[in-house]
C-alpha positions as a printed NumPy array, in Angstrom:
array([[27.141, -3.5  , 57.4  ],
       [28.562, -5.041, 54.708],
       [26.111, -2.927, 52.354],
       [27.512, -0.009, 53.617],
       [31.081, -0.594, 52.992],
       [30.056, -0.264, 48.783],
       [28.226,  3.224, 49.636],
       [31.137,  4.47 , 51.408],
       [34.218,  3.617, 48.6  ],
       [31.544,  5.262, 46.054],
       [30.986,  8.191, 48.329],
       [34.729,  8.558, 48.803],
       [35.128,  8.225, 45.118],
       [33.251, 10.815, 44.591],
       [34.501, 13.086, 46.948],
       [38.171, 12.474, 45.694],
       [36.757, 13.289, 41.951],
       [35.7  , 16.74 , 43.016],
       [39.142, 16.774, 44.665]])
């Protein structure tokens, strides 16, 4: 589960970059 956290953060960052 902990390995998913950096992936989620990078995904959120990518989405926020589009906003």
